């Protein structure tokens, strides 16, 4: 969770009184925050030693979804409303609209969404100016995902002339003087210049390989910024800036709206008319027009009965409405239903998505420590899922046999899941990650083997033999399900030694089948009602002639007709038994790709067919 450093003296001034460390810690806890650190003692010790020291800071830990609390302005505003010192602020748009950015169709190729806002007659102090810059950085690092989804630019409106144009041009056609530089550079040159500047180098890959770069111009063709990298030196804001133009570019429209609302509302209190933001008209390439920021209050409903059922309280609609007002909501009780509260959710609260979020706000305002303690009305006895119980049995038996359990990651690269195991991707098996952060996490694994082999690779220095196992889920695509995928519980083991050890993994399979009370049978034994057997197979993952398929015959009704059917199927080499897994000696090319220099044998099979319903627990 992000941590916000607030100037202690400034925060006390905003709250109207001073608090002791215990009092303020308690206040934050009641509001759902946490005091991470108070630097007062460190500052005093530094002053005693004659060392330079900053003003005392209060470092407050903020929930990841409360973007309105990422600056001292938002924290003080929310706490004052919570304490009943202020009413919830009313954010409003102050017309007329003078800035009219036009968006070029080329921007659809790189950062297709744009929003902007204007703050008029702002009066900054040194600390409020620093807070303004710090909020942008906090948003960039959290919600904006290091500027990949959203990038914010701020400009001195008095140095530029609307209307503005948001375009995308080839990097060689872009030239301007970037912030804190004394000469002009082309966009291509900036990619080289900023490679040595750590605070900007991390953002270069976002647009570096694109044929066009986003760029914002004013009416005089002066560059405002090249998002998401750098602003122009010409339009930089200072302590003396009075009118601020905020530009926001994004690849995600939802996050664009949230950032536009947060950055404009948090610092609108410094305007001559507090909480008023001048909107802008944005004309998109298709001719559609949007007014940004969108400060409309969202209407939602909360019910006192629902709040009471979740918290154990006995509140009426009026009492719940007052609690929600302490959390910056505007509320009124429905004239038609005294149990229903009509809630106007401010644009600063994008974290409110459902009635349960409003219930949580009401519980926070009431006080979690004040909620009544009560035994539940019903009593139940917990028991593990059948598949979890089965997995525990496998883990225990294999551990007792001297094997070590490994816990690799469930995500892996596409190559590891297919190419490195000599398997082909048919496009219908593996679930792909839409926007993987790294090449290591591209797909959800469809086998446990690659994780175990990577574990052996990283532990090559350990003495031989290395014998590890895993019992966990793999994921397959399944269009028949609503979520389009299904989890399957697998068990797998890998033996690594100077000899292949096929008999070792075979014995491990026999051991677990013995503990599951599954007898070993012959594949052509039609009279056997249940059991398992193996048959030779050709599999590119394994050495030729050293691989076998594991078959399982589930218990079924015993009748002359069923035995006859199994006999006929066996004679036609089409048995109706279930293929549950594979075992064998891994192919040398597989070992080479995983950088393992010793032969390995592997075993992997599904546990689902052995799942049994646990006995009902009577209470």
mmCIF file of N, CA, C and O in Angstrom, residues 51-132:
data_model
loop_
_atom_site.group_PDB
_atom_site.id
_atom_site.type_symbol
_atom_site.label_atom_id
_atom_site.label_comp_id
_atom_site.label_asym_id
_atom_site.label_seq_id
_atom_site.Cartn_x
_atom_site.Cartn_y
_atom_site.Cartn_z
ATOM 1 N N UNK A 51 22.880 18.962 12.963
ATOM 2 C CA UNK A 51 22.763 18.482 11.588
ATOM 3 C C UNK A 51 21.551 19.105 10.909
ATOM 4 O O UNK A 51 20.561 19.447 11.577
ATOM 5 N N UNK A 52 21.615 19.294 9.607
ATOM 6 C CA UNK A 52 20.433 19.825 8.904
ATOM 7 C C UNK A 52 19.283 18.819 8.976
ATOM 8 O O UNK A 52 19.494 17.607 8.883
ATOM 9 N N UNK A 53 18.082 19.311 9.176
ATOM 10 C CA UNK A 53 16.922 18.426 9.323
ATOM 11 C C UNK A 53 15.698 19.063 8.697
ATOM 12 O O UNK A 53 15.522 20.287 8.735
ATOM 13 N N UNK A 54 14.851 18.234 8.114
ATOM 14 C CA UNK A 54 13.586 18.704 7.556
ATOM 15 C C UNK A 54 12.565 18.877 8.671
ATOM 16 O O UNK A 54 12.790 18.485 9.824
ATOM 17 N N UNK A 55 11.433 19.437 8.322
ATOM 18 C CA UNK A 55 10.339 19.557 9.281
ATOM 19 C C UNK A 55 9.795 18.171 9.613
ATOM 20 O O UNK A 55 9.866 17.265 8.783
ATOM 21 N N UNK A 56 9.257 17.959 10.802
ATOM 22 C CA UNK A 56 8.712 16.646 11.173
ATOM 23 C C UNK A 56 7.633 16.196 10.202
ATOM 24 O O UNK A 56 6.788 16.987 9.772
ATOM 25 N N UNK A 57 7.666 14.902 9.877
ATOM 26 C CA UNK A 57 6.732 14.317 8.925
ATOM 27 C C UNK A 57 5.918 13.212 9.597
ATOM 28 O O UNK A 57 6.409 12.503 10.477
ATOM 29 N N UNK A 58 4.686 13.075 9.154
ATOM 30 C CA UNK A 58 3.838 11.945 9.530
ATOM 31 C C UNK A 58 3.643 11.090 8.285
ATOM 32 O O UNK A 58 3.081 11.556 7.292
ATOM 33 N N UNK A 59 4.116 9.848 8.330
ATOM 34 C CA UNK A 59 3.999 8.955 7.187
ATOM 35 C C UNK A 59 2.802 8.042 7.410
ATOM 36 O O UNK A 59 2.789 7.242 8.343
ATOM 37 N N UNK A 60 1.805 8.190 6.544
ATOM 38 C CA UNK A 60 0.513 7.510 6.712
ATOM 39 C C UNK A 60 0.333 6.483 5.617
ATOM 40 O O UNK A 60 0.518 6.782 4.435
ATOM 41 N N UNK A 61 -0.023 5.282 6.008
ATOM 42 C CA UNK A 61 -0.247 4.198 5.047
ATOM 43 C C UNK A 61 -1.688 4.264 4.552
ATOM 44 O O UNK A 61 -2.628 4.280 5.348
ATOM 45 N N UNK A 62 -1.835 4.275 3.226
ATOM 46 C CA UNK A 62 -3.138 4.497 2.581
ATOM 47 C C UNK A 62 -3.585 3.218 1.877
ATOM 48 O O UNK A 62 -2.779 2.548 1.232
ATOM 49 N N UNK A 63 -4.871 2.862 1.953
ATOM 50 C CA UNK A 63 -5.358 1.721 1.158
ATOM 51 C C UNK A 63 -5.121 1.953 -0.330
ATOM 52 O O UNK A 63 -5.204 3.084 -0.815
ATOM 53 N N UNK A 64 -4.823 0.880 -1.056
ATOM 54 C CA UNK A 64 -4.433 1.007 -2.459
ATOM 55 C C UNK A 64 -5.543 1.572 -3.337
ATOM 56 O O UNK A 64 -5.264 2.126 -4.402
ATOM 57 N N UNK A 65 -6.811 1.446 -2.918
ATOM 58 C CA UNK A 65 -7.914 1.917 -3.763
ATOM 59 C C UNK A 65 -8.421 3.301 -3.376
ATOM 60 O O UNK A 65 -9.365 3.793 -3.976
ATOM 61 N N UNK A 66 -7.802 3.954 -2.381
ATOM 62 C CA UNK A 66 -8.247 5.287 -1.971
ATOM 63 C C UNK A 66 -7.317 6.333 -2.577
ATOM 64 O O UNK A 66 -6.458 6.914 -1.920
ATOM 65 N N UNK A 67 -7.526 6.595 -3.878
ATOM 66 C CA UNK A 67 -6.683 7.549 -4.590
ATOM 67 C C UNK A 67 -6.901 8.978 -4.100
ATOM 68 O O UNK A 67 -6.044 9.840 -4.306
ATOM 69 N N UNK A 68 -8.040 9.228 -3.445
ATOM 70 C CA UNK A 68 -8.321 10.572 -2.941
ATOM 71 C C UNK A 68 -7.527 10.889 -1.671
ATOM 72 O O UNK A 68 -7.573 12.030 -1.188
ATOM 73 N N UNK A 69 -6.788 9.912 -1.140
ATOM 74 C CA UNK A 69 -6.014 10.127 0.080
ATOM 75 C C UNK A 69 -4.506 10.113 -0.183
ATOM 76 O O UNK A 69 -3.719 9.936 0.742
ATOM 77 N N UNK A 70 -4.102 10.300 -1.426
ATOM 78 C CA UNK A 70 -2.688 10.223 -1.777
ATOM 79 C C UNK A 70 -1.941 11.545 -1.594
ATOM 80 O O UNK A 70 -0.813 11.682 -2.034
ATOM 81 N N UNK A 71 -2.574 12.512 -0.959
ATOM 82 C CA UNK A 71 -1.922 13.793 -0.702
ATOM 83 C C UNK A 71 -2.469 14.351 0.605
ATOM 84 O O UNK A 71 -3.531 13.935 1.090
ATOM 85 N N UNK A 72 -1.764 15.311 1.183
ATOM 86 C CA UNK A 72 -2.187 15.875 2.460
ATOM 87 C C UNK A 72 -3.532 16.582 2.331
ATOM 88 O O UNK A 72 -4.343 16.587 3.264
ATOM 89 N N UNK A 73 -3.797 17.161 1.151
ATOM 90 C CA UNK A 73 -5.078 17.836 0.941
ATOM 91 C C UNK A 73 -6.240 16.861 1.076
ATOM 92 O O UNK A 73 -7.242 17.146 1.743
ATOM 93 N N UNK A 74 -6.103 15.697 0.442
ATOM 94 C CA UNK A 74 -7.183 14.716 0.504
ATOM 95 C C UNK A 74 -7.339 14.124 1.886
ATOM 96 O O UNK A 74 -8.470 13.903 2.353
ATOM 97 N N UNK A 75 -6.220 13.851 2.582
ATOM 98 C CA UNK A 75 -6.294 13.279 3.927
ATOM 99 C C UNK A 75 -6.959 14.251 4.892
ATOM 100 O O UNK A 75 -7.867 13.883 5.654
ATOM 101 N N UNK A 76 -6.507 15.515 4.876
ATOM 102 C CA UNK A 76 -7.080 16.510 5.781
ATOM 103 C C UNK A 76 -8.555 16.733 5.480
ATOM 104 O O UNK A 76 -9.382 16.839 6.404
ATOM 105 N N UNK A 77 -8.903 16.781 4.210
ATOM 106 C CA UNK A 77 -10.304 17.005 3.820
ATOM 107 C C UNK A 77 -11.187 15.867 4.315
ATOM 108 O O UNK A 77 -12.261 16.089 4.890
ATOM 109 N N UNK A 78 -10.752 14.630 4.132
ATOM 110 C CA UNK A 78 -11.546 13.477 4.543
ATOM 111 C C UNK A 78 -11.661 13.397 6.057
ATOM 112 O O UNK A 78 -12.739 13.079 6.598
ATOM 113 N N UNK A 79 -10.554 13.689 6.791
ATOM 114 C CA UNK A 79 -10.602 13.621 8.245
ATOM 115 C C UNK A 79 -11.481 14.716 8.835
ATOM 116 O O UNK A 79 -12.182 14.494 9.842
ATOM 117 N N UNK A 80 -11.478 15.905 8.252
ATOM 118 C CA UNK A 80 -12.334 16.984 8.754
ATOM 119 C C UNK A 80 -13.818 16.630 8.590
ATOM 120 O O UNK A 80 -14.623 16.896 9.478
ATOM 121 N N UNK A 81 -14.157 16.021 7.468
ATOM 122 C CA UNK A 81 -15.546 15.585 7.275
ATOM 123 C C UNK A 81 -15.879 14.454 8.242
ATOM 124 O O UNK A 81 -16.960 14.411 8.838
ATOM 125 N N UNK A 82 -14.925 13.534 8.441
ATOM 126 C CA UNK A 82 -15.132 12.401 9.351
ATOM 127 C C UNK A 82 -15.349 12.883 10.781
ATOM 128 O O UNK A 82 -16.175 12.326 11.527
ATOM 129 N N UNK A 83 -14.620 13.939 11.176
ATOM 130 C CA UNK A 83 -14.748 14.476 12.533
ATOM 131 C C UNK A 83 -15.929 15.420 12.689
ATOM 132 O O UNK A 83 -16.193 15.904 13.809
ATOM 133 N N UNK A 84 -16.639 15.685 11.608
ATOM 134 C CA UNK A 84 -17.791 16.572 11.679
ATOM 135 C C UNK A 84 -17.436 18.039 11.658
ATOM 136 O O UNK A 84 -18.283 18.889 11.951
ATOM 137 N N UNK A 85 -16.197 18.372 11.301
ATOM 138 C CA UNK A 85 -15.775 19.771 11.250
ATOM 139 C C UNK A 85 -16.236 20.454 9.973
ATOM 140 O O UNK A 85 -16.379 21.688 9.952
ATOM 141 N N UNK A 86 -16.419 19.708 8.897
ATOM 142 C CA UNK A 86 -16.859 20.257 7.611
ATOM 143 C C UNK A 86 -17.949 19.372 7.024
ATOM 144 O O UNK A 86 -18.065 18.186 7.371
ATOM 145 N N UNK A 87 -18.704 19.948 6.117
ATOM 146 C CA UNK A 87 -19.624 19.173 5.301
ATOM 147 C C UNK A 87 -18.872 18.627 4.092
ATOM 148 O O UNK A 87 -17.835 19.178 3.706
ATOM 149 N N UNK A 88 -19.352 17.552 3.481
ATOM 150 C CA UNK A 88 -18.672 17.042 2.278
ATOM 151 C C UNK A 88 -18.576 18.133 1.220
ATOM 152 O O UNK A 88 -19.560 18.835 0.951
ATOM 153 N N UNK A 89 -17.409 18.354 0.631
ATOM 154 C CA UNK A 89 -17.265 19.429 -0.372
ATOM 155 C C UNK A 89 -18.094 19.142 -1.614
ATOM 156 O O UNK A 89 -18.305 17.983 -1.987
ATOM 157 N N UNK A 90 -18.553 20.214 -2.263
ATOM 158 C CA UNK A 90 -19.323 20.091 -3.490
ATOM 159 C C UNK A 90 -18.447 20.497 -4.667
ATOM 160 O O UNK A 90 -18.129 21.673 -4.838
ATOM 161 N N UNK A 91 -18.039 19.526 -5.456
ATOM 162 C CA UNK A 91 -17.188 19.799 -6.618
ATOM 163 C C UNK A 91 -18.078 20.216 -7.781
ATOM 164 O O UNK A 91 -19.133 19.613 -8.034
ATOM 165 N N UNK A 92 -17.632 21.217 -8.520
ATOM 166 C CA UNK A 92 -18.464 21.724 -9.614
ATOM 167 C C UNK A 92 -17.586 22.187 -10.764
ATOM 168 O O UNK A 92 -16.404 22.513 -10.595
ATOM 169 N N UNK A 93 -18.193 22.219 -11.935
ATOM 170 C CA UNK A 93 -17.522 22.714 -13.136
ATOM 171 C C UNK A 93 -17.809 24.200 -13.281
ATOM 172 O O UNK A 93 -18.960 24.641 -13.160
ATOM 173 N N UNK A 94 -16.767 24.977 -13.534
ATOM 174 C CA UNK A 94 -16.912 26.419 -13.688
ATOM 175 C C UNK A 94 -16.729 26.773 -15.159
ATOM 176 O O UNK A 94 -15.617 26.769 -15.673
ATOM 177 N N UNK A 95 -17.806 27.071 -15.856
ATOM 178 C CA UNK A 95 -17.742 27.454 -17.256
ATOM 179 C C UNK A 95 -17.359 28.927 -17.340
ATOM 180 O O UNK A 95 -17.483 29.658 -16.354
ATOM 181 N N UNK A 96 -16.863 29.514 -18.452
ATOM 182 C CA UNK A 96 -16.874 28.945 -19.807
ATOM 183 C C UNK A 96 -15.661 28.054 -20.071
ATOM 184 O O UNK A 96 -14.695 28.055 -19.314
ATOM 185 N N UNK A 97 -15.735 27.324 -21.187
ATOM 186 C CA UNK A 97 -14.656 26.472 -21.647
ATOM 187 C C UNK A 97 -13.877 27.200 -22.733
ATOM 188 O O UNK A 97 -14.412 27.529 -23.777
ATOM 189 N N UNK A 98 -12.607 27.425 -22.478
ATOM 190 C CA UNK A 98 -11.787 28.102 -23.473
ATOM 191 C C UNK A 98 -10.853 27.136 -24.185
ATOM 192 O O UNK A 98 -10.556 27.306 -25.346
ATOM 193 N N UNK A 99 -10.343 26.155 -23.444
ATOM 194 C CA UNK A 99 -9.410 25.205 -24.040
ATOM 195 C C UNK A 99 -10.180 24.120 -24.767
ATOM 196 O O UNK A 99 -11.073 23.505 -24.220
ATOM 197 N N UNK A 100 -9.820 23.898 -26.029
ATOM 198 C CA UNK A 100 -10.497 22.873 -26.817
ATOM 199 C C UNK A 100 -9.450 22.023 -27.513
ATOM 200 O O UNK A 100 -9.042 22.312 -28.640
ATOM 201 N N UNK A 101 -8.998 20.988 -26.886
ATOM 202 C CA UNK A 101 -8.020 20.105 -27.542
ATOM 203 C C UNK A 101 -8.682 19.263 -28.631
ATOM 204 O O UNK A 101 -9.759 18.716 -28.442
ATOM 205 N N UNK A 102 -8.020 19.187 -29.782
ATOM 206 C CA UNK A 102 -8.458 18.322 -30.874
ATOM 207 C C UNK A 102 -7.503 17.141 -30.949
ATOM 208 O O UNK A 102 -6.289 17.309 -30.925
ATOM 209 N N UNK A 103 -8.071 15.949 -31.066
ATOM 210 C CA UNK A 103 -7.252 14.743 -31.079
ATOM 211 C C UNK A 103 -7.107 14.220 -32.500
ATOM 212 O O UNK A 103 -8.084 14.108 -33.241
ATOM 213 N N UNK A 104 -5.875 13.878 -32.866
ATOM 214 C CA UNK A 104 -5.586 13.332 -34.189
ATOM 215 C C UNK A 104 -5.890 11.839 -34.222
ATOM 216 O O UNK A 104 -5.762 11.133 -33.221
ATOM 217 N N UNK A 105 -6.285 11.339 -35.398
ATOM 218 C CA UNK A 105 -6.581 9.912 -35.548
ATOM 219 C C UNK A 105 -5.343 9.047 -35.351
ATOM 220 O O UNK A 105 -5.439 7.875 -35.011
ATOM 221 N N UNK A 106 -4.138 9.641 -35.541
ATOM 222 C CA UNK A 106 -2.909 8.873 -35.394
ATOM 223 C C UNK A 106 -2.667 8.440 -33.949
ATOM 224 O O UNK A 106 -1.964 7.464 -33.691
ATOM 225 N N UNK A 107 -3.266 9.179 -33.002
ATOM 226 C CA UNK A 107 -3.050 8.830 -31.596
ATOM 227 C C UNK A 107 -3.710 7.507 -31.225
ATOM 228 O O UNK A 107 -3.368 6.916 -30.197
ATOM 229 N N UNK A 108 -4.631 7.031 -32.054
ATOM 230 C CA UNK A 108 -5.268 5.742 -31.773
ATOM 231 C C UNK A 108 -4.258 4.601 -31.825
ATOM 232 O O UNK A 108 -4.487 3.529 -31.279
ATOM 233 N N UNK A 109 -3.118 4.852 -32.474
ATOM 234 C CA UNK A 109 -2.108 3.807 -32.603
ATOM 235 C C UNK A 109 -1.265 3.647 -31.345
ATOM 236 O O UNK A 109 -0.564 2.654 -31.203
ATOM 237 N N UNK A 110 -1.308 4.639 -30.442
ATOM 238 C CA UNK A 110 -0.370 4.583 -29.313
ATOM 239 C C UNK A 110 -1.037 4.912 -27.975
ATOM 240 O O UNK A 110 -0.970 4.118 -27.049
ATOM 241 N N UNK A 111 -1.651 6.079 -27.805
ATOM 242 C CA UNK A 111 -2.343 6.437 -26.562
ATOM 243 C C UNK A 111 -3.649 7.111 -26.970
ATOM 244 O O UNK A 111 -3.708 8.337 -27.111
ATOM 245 N N UNK A 112 -4.713 6.328 -27.132
ATOM 246 C CA UNK A 112 -5.906 6.823 -27.810
ATOM 247 C C UNK A 112 -6.813 7.736 -26.993
ATOM 248 O O UNK A 112 -7.684 8.386 -27.576
ATOM 249 N N UNK A 113 -6.654 7.805 -25.674
ATOM 250 C CA UNK A 113 -7.609 8.566 -24.858
ATOM 251 C C UNK A 113 -6.954 9.813 -24.279
ATOM 252 O O UNK A 113 -5.779 9.818 -23.908
ATOM 253 N N UNK A 114 -7.756 10.882 -24.200
ATOM 254 C CA UNK A 114 -7.236 12.178 -23.781
ATOM 255 C C UNK A 114 -8.275 12.893 -22.918
ATOM 256 O O UNK A 114 -9.476 12.826 -23.182
ATOM 257 N N UNK A 115 -7.802 13.551 -21.882
ATOM 258 C CA UNK A 115 -8.660 14.389 -21.035
ATOM 259 C C UNK A 115 -7.829 15.560 -20.548
ATOM 260 O O UNK A 115 -6.587 15.518 -20.558
ATOM 261 N N UNK A 116 -8.502 16.607 -20.122
ATOM 262 C CA UNK A 116 -7.785 17.767 -19.605
ATOM 263 C C UNK A 116 -8.696 18.567 -18.691
ATOM 264 O O UNK A 116 -9.914 18.364 -18.656
ATOM 265 N N UNK A 117 -8.096 19.502 -17.951
ATOM 266 C CA UNK A 117 -8.841 20.363 -17.029
ATOM 267 C C UNK A 117 -8.024 21.616 -16.779
ATOM 268 O O UNK A 117 -6.811 21.656 -17.037
ATOM 269 N N UNK A 118 -8.687 22.652 -16.252
ATOM 270 C CA UNK A 118 -8.024 23.925 -15.953
ATOM 271 C C UNK A 118 -8.358 24.327 -14.522
ATOM 272 O O UNK A 118 -9.523 24.285 -14.112
ATOM 273 N N UNK A 119 -7.319 24.688 -13.775
ATOM 274 C CA UNK A 119 -7.498 25.252 -12.436
ATOM 275 C C UNK A 119 -7.150 26.731 -12.518
ATOM 276 O O UNK A 119 -6.017 27.099 -12.853
ATOM 277 N N UNK A 120 -8.137 27.593 -12.201
ATOM 278 C CA UNK A 120 -7.975 29.042 -12.339
ATOM 279 C C UNK A 120 -7.618 29.696 -10.995
ATOM 280 O O UNK A 120 -8.119 29.303 -9.941
ATOM 281 N N UNK A 121 -6.762 30.703 -11.091
ATOM 282 C CA UNK A 121 -6.428 31.551 -9.940
ATOM 283 C C UNK A 121 -5.951 30.717 -8.749
ATOM 284 O O UNK A 121 -6.463 30.840 -7.628
ATOM 285 N N UNK A 122 -4.986 29.877 -9.017
ATOM 286 C CA UNK A 122 -4.423 29.025 -7.976
ATOM 287 C C UNK A 122 -3.354 29.806 -7.212
ATOM 288 O O UNK A 122 -2.571 30.559 -7.800
ATOM 289 N N UNK A 123 -3.315 29.632 -5.905
ATOM 290 C CA UNK A 123 -2.280 30.251 -5.081
ATOM 291 C C UNK A 123 -1.509 29.149 -4.369
ATOM 292 O O UNK A 123 -2.003 28.528 -3.430
ATOM 293 N N UNK A 124 -0.287 28.899 -4.857
ATOM 294 C CA UNK A 124 0.560 27.852 -4.302
ATOM 295 C C UNK A 124 1.496 28.407 -3.238
ATOM 296 O O UNK A 124 1.978 29.541 -3.345
ATOM 297 N N UNK A 125 1.748 27.622 -2.215
ATOM 298 C CA UNK A 125 2.885 27.845 -1.322
ATOM 299 C C UNK A 125 3.937 26.803 -1.700
ATOM 300 O O UNK A 125 3.683 25.912 -2.514
ATOM 301 N N UNK A 126 5.103 26.890 -1.096
ATOM 302 C CA UNK A 126 6.156 25.935 -1.426
ATOM 303 C C UNK A 126 5.720 24.510 -1.101
ATOM 304 O O UNK A 126 5.950 23.582 -1.882
ATOM 305 N N UNK A 127 5.044 24.328 0.058
ATOM 306 C CA UNK A 127 4.634 22.980 0.450
ATOM 307 C C UNK A 127 3.478 22.468 -0.393
ATOM 308 O O UNK A 127 3.431 21.299 -0.755
ATOM 309 N N UNK A 128 2.522 23.325 -0.728
ATOM 310 C CA UNK A 128 1.402 22.876 -1.561
ATOM 311 C C UNK A 128 1.863 22.573 -2.984
ATOM 312 O O UNK A 128 1.350 21.662 -3.635
ATOM 313 N N UNK A 129 2.872 23.333 -3.456
ATOM 314 C CA UNK A 129 3.436 23.050 -4.774
ATOM 315 C C UNK A 129 4.113 21.682 -4.785
ATOM 316 O O UNK A 129 3.945 20.881 -5.705
ATOM 317 N N UNK A 130 4.894 21.402 -3.735
ATOM 318 C CA UNK A 130 5.542 20.097 -3.637
ATOM 319 C C UNK A 130 4.516 18.979 -3.529
ATOM 320 O O UNK A 130 4.699 17.888 -4.083
ATOM 321 N N UNK A 131 3.419 19.225 -2.817
ATOM 322 C CA UNK A 131 2.360 18.225 -2.699
ATOM 323 C C UNK A 131 1.701 17.957 -4.048
ATOM 324 O O UNK A 131 1.344 16.814 -4.371
ATOM 325 N N UNK A 132 1.550 18.994 -4.853
ATOM 326 C CA UNK A 132 0.963 18.854 -6.187
ATOM 327 C C UNK A 132 1.826 17.951 -7.064
ATOM 328 O O UNK A 132 1.328 17.055 -7.750
#
